[in-house]
GROMACS .gro file of C-alpha atoms in nm:
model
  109
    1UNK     CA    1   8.718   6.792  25.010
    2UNK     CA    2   8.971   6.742  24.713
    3UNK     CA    3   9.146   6.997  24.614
    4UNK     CA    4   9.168   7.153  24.227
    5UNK     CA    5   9.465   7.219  24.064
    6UNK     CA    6   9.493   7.460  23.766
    7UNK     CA    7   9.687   7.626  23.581
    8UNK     CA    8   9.697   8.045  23.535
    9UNK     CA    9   9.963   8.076  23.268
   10UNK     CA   10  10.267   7.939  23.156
   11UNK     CA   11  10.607   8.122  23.097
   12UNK     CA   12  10.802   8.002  22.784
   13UNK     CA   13  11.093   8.049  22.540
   14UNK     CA   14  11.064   8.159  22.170
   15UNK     CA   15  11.336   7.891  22.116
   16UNK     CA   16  11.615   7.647  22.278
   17UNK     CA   17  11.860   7.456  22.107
   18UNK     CA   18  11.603   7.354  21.834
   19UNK     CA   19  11.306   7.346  21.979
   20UNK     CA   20  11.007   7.594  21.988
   21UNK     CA   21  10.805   7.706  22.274
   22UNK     CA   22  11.002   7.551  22.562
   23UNK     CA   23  10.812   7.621  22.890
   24UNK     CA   24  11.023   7.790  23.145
   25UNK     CA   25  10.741   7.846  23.424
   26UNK     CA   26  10.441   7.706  23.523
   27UNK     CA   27  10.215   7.940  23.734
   28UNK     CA   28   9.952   7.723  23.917
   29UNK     CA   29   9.665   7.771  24.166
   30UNK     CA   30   9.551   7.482  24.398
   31UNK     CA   31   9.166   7.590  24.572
   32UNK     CA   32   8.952   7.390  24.755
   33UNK     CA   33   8.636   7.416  24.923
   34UNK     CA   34   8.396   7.282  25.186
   35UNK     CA   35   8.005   7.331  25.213
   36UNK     CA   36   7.857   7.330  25.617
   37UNK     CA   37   7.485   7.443  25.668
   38UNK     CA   38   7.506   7.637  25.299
   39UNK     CA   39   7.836   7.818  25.373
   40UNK     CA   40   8.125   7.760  25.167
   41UNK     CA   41   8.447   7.798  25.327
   42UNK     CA   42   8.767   7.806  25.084
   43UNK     CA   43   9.126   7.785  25.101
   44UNK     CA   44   9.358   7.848  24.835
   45UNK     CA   45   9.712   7.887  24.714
   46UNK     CA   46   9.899   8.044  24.392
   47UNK     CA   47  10.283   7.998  24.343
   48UNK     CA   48  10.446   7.934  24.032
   49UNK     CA   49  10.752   7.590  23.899
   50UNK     CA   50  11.059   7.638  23.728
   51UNK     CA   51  11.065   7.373  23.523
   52UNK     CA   52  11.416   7.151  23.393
   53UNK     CA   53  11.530   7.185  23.041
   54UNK     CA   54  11.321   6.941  22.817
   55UNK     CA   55  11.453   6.638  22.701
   56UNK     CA   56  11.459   6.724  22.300
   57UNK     CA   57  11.308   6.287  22.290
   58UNK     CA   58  10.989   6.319  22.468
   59UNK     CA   59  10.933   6.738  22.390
   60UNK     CA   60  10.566   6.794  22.378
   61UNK     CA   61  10.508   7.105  22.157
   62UNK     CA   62  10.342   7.397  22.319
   63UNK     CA   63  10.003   7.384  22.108
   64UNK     CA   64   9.966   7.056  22.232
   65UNK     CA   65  10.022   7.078  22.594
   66UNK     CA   66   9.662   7.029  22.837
   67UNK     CA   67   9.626   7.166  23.167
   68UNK     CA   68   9.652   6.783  23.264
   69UNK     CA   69   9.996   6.784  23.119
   70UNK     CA   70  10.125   7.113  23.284
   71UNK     CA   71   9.985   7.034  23.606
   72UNK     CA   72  10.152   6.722  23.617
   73UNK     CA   73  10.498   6.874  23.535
   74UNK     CA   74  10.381   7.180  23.780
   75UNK     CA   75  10.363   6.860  24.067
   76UNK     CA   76  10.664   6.660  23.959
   77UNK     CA   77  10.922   6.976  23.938
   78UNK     CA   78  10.763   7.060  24.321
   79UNK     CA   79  10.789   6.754  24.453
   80UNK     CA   80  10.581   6.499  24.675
   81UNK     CA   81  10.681   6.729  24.993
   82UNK     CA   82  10.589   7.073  24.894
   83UNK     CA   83  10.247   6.952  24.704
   84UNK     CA   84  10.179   6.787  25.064
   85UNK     CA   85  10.228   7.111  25.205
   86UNK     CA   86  10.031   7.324  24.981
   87UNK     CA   87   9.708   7.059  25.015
   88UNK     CA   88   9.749   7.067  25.407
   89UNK     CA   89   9.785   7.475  25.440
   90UNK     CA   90   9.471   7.465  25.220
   91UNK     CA   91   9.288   7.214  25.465
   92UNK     CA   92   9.404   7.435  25.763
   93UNK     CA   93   9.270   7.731  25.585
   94UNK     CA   94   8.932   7.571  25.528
   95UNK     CA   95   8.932   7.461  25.922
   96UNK     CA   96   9.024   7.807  26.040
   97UNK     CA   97   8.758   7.977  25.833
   98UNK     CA   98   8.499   7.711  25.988
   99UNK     CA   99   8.644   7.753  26.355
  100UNK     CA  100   8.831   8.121  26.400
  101UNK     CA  101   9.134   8.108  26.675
  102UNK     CA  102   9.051   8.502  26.644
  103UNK     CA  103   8.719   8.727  26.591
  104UNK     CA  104   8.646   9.070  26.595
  105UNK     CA  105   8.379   9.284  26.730
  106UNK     CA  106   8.325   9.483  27.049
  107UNK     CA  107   8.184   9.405  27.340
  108UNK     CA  108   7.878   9.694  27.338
  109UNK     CA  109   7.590   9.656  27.118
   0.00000   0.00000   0.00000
C-alpha cells in the first residue's frame, strides 16, 4: 500500500505585488488502496492548504507549476504531522473496510 497524492484544483490570485497567478489554495486528495482475494478496499481523504505568500526570488509562474510541484507545497505548508495523520486515517480506513468493528443485517433469513 502507498498512498497517491493529487491534486483537484488550485485557488489563486489575478495578481500580488507584481506577480501573476499567485496560488492561494491548494485542494488535494490523498487515496489509497489494497487488493485481498480480488476485493479492493480504499481509503481516502480530501482537504485543502493555505499556502504562505511567495517569495517574489524563487516564484514559479502558474503555467508552469506540475502536480509534483503543488503537491509538494500542498505537504510542506501541512506539515510532517498532519501528512502522518492523513496516511494513517487512510490505512485505518483500508483495515476497517477489510475487518468491520460493526455489520448490519438481521438475524432471520
Amino acid at each position: 500500500m502507498a498512498v497517491t497524492w493529487s491534486i483537484a484544483t488550485i485557488e489563486k490570485a489575478p495578481t500580488q505585488g507584481n506577480l501573476s497567478d499567485v496560488c492561494k489554495v491548494i485542494h488535494w486528495r490523498a487515496d489509497d488502496k489494497e487488493t485481498v482475494d480480488g476485493v479492493d478496499y480504499t481509503g481516502g481523504s480530501y482537504g485543502s492548504v493555505s499556502l504562505e505568500d511567495p517569495d517574489a526570488s524563487s516564484f514559479t509562474a502558474y503555467a508552469s507549476i506540475t502536480e509534483s510541484d503543488a503537491i509538494s507545497w500542498a505537504k510542506a505548508a501541512m506539515g510532517t504531522d498532519q501528512v502522518t495523520q492523513v496516511e494513517t486515517s487512510i490505512a485505518s480506513q483500508i483495515t476497517e473496510a477489510k475487518n468491520p468493528s460493526i455489520t448490519t443485517g438481521v438475524p432471520w433469513s
